[in-house]
């Protein structure tokens, strides 16, 4: 059990280091993509919604 935990934590640590090393490639594109989605489709759909 202890060995499996060490293996798991090694993989977690390695992946976290990789993500923090290339954070601009892993975090910024999804945020930018979602923001553009809200702006573009929010503007198009929002302009067509009428409140009665």
Short mmCIF file of C-alpha atoms in Angstrom, two decimals:
data_model
loop_
_atom_site.label_atom_id
_atom_site.label_comp_id
_atom_site.label_asym_id
_atom_site.label_seq_id
_atom_site.Cartn_x
_atom_site.Cartn_y
_atom_site.Cartn_z
CA UNK A 1 0.00 0.00 0.00
CA UNK A 2 2.78 2.40 0.90
CA UNK A 3 4.62 1.72 -2.36
CA UNK A 4 1.52 2.45 -4.41
CA UNK A 5 1.07 5.76 -2.61
CA UNK A 6 4.67 6.75 -3.34
CA UNK A 7 4.20 5.85 -7.01
CA UNK A 8 0.97 7.84 -7.15
CA UNK A 9 2.49 10.91 -5.48
CA UNK A 10 5.50 10.74 -7.82
CA UNK A 11 3.19 10.84 -10.84
CA UNK A 12 1.13 13.66 -9.32
CA UNK A 13 4.24 15.70 -8.54
CA UNK A 14 5.66 15.16 -12.03
CA UNK A 15 2.42 16.23 -13.71
CA UNK A 16 2.02 19.28 -11.46
CA UNK A 17 5.59 20.36 -12.28
CA UNK A 18 4.88 19.92 -15.99
CA UNK A 19 1.67 21.98 -15.77
CA UNK A 20 3.35 24.78 -13.81
CA UNK A 21 6.27 24.79 -16.22
CA UNK A 22 4.01 25.34 -19.24
CA UNK A 23 1.11 27.12 -17.48
CA UNK A 24 0.71 29.61 -20.30
CA UNK A 25 -0.09 26.74 -22.65
CA UNK A 26 -2.34 24.85 -20.23
CA UNK A 27 -4.35 27.62 -18.57
CA UNK A 28 -4.57 30.65 -20.86
CA UNK A 29 -6.05 29.02 -24.02
CA UNK A 30 -9.12 27.55 -22.26
CA UNK A 31 -9.79 30.85 -20.47
CA UNK A 32 -9.40 32.82 -23.69
CA UNK A 33 -11.57 30.37 -25.61
CA UNK A 34 -14.37 30.53 -23.03
CA UNK A 35 -14.22 34.33 -22.91
CA UNK A 36 -14.51 34.60 -26.68
CA UNK A 37 -17.40 32.14 -26.63
CA UNK A 38 -19.30 34.26 -24.10
CA UNK A 39 -18.60 37.52 -25.92
CA UNK A 40 -19.49 36.31 -29.42
CA UNK A 41 -22.44 34.03 -28.73
CA UNK A 42 -23.67 36.15 -25.84
CA UNK A 43 -23.82 39.16 -28.14
CA UNK A 44 -25.57 37.27 -30.93
CA UNK A 45 -28.10 35.48 -28.74
CA UNK A 46 -28.56 38.44 -26.41
CA UNK A 47 -29.48 40.69 -29.32
CA UNK A 48 -32.21 38.27 -30.40
CA UNK A 49 -33.86 37.86 -26.99
CA UNK A 50 -36.82 40.15 -26.42
CA UNK A 51 -38.17 40.75 -22.94
CA UNK A 52 -41.92 41.17 -23.04
#
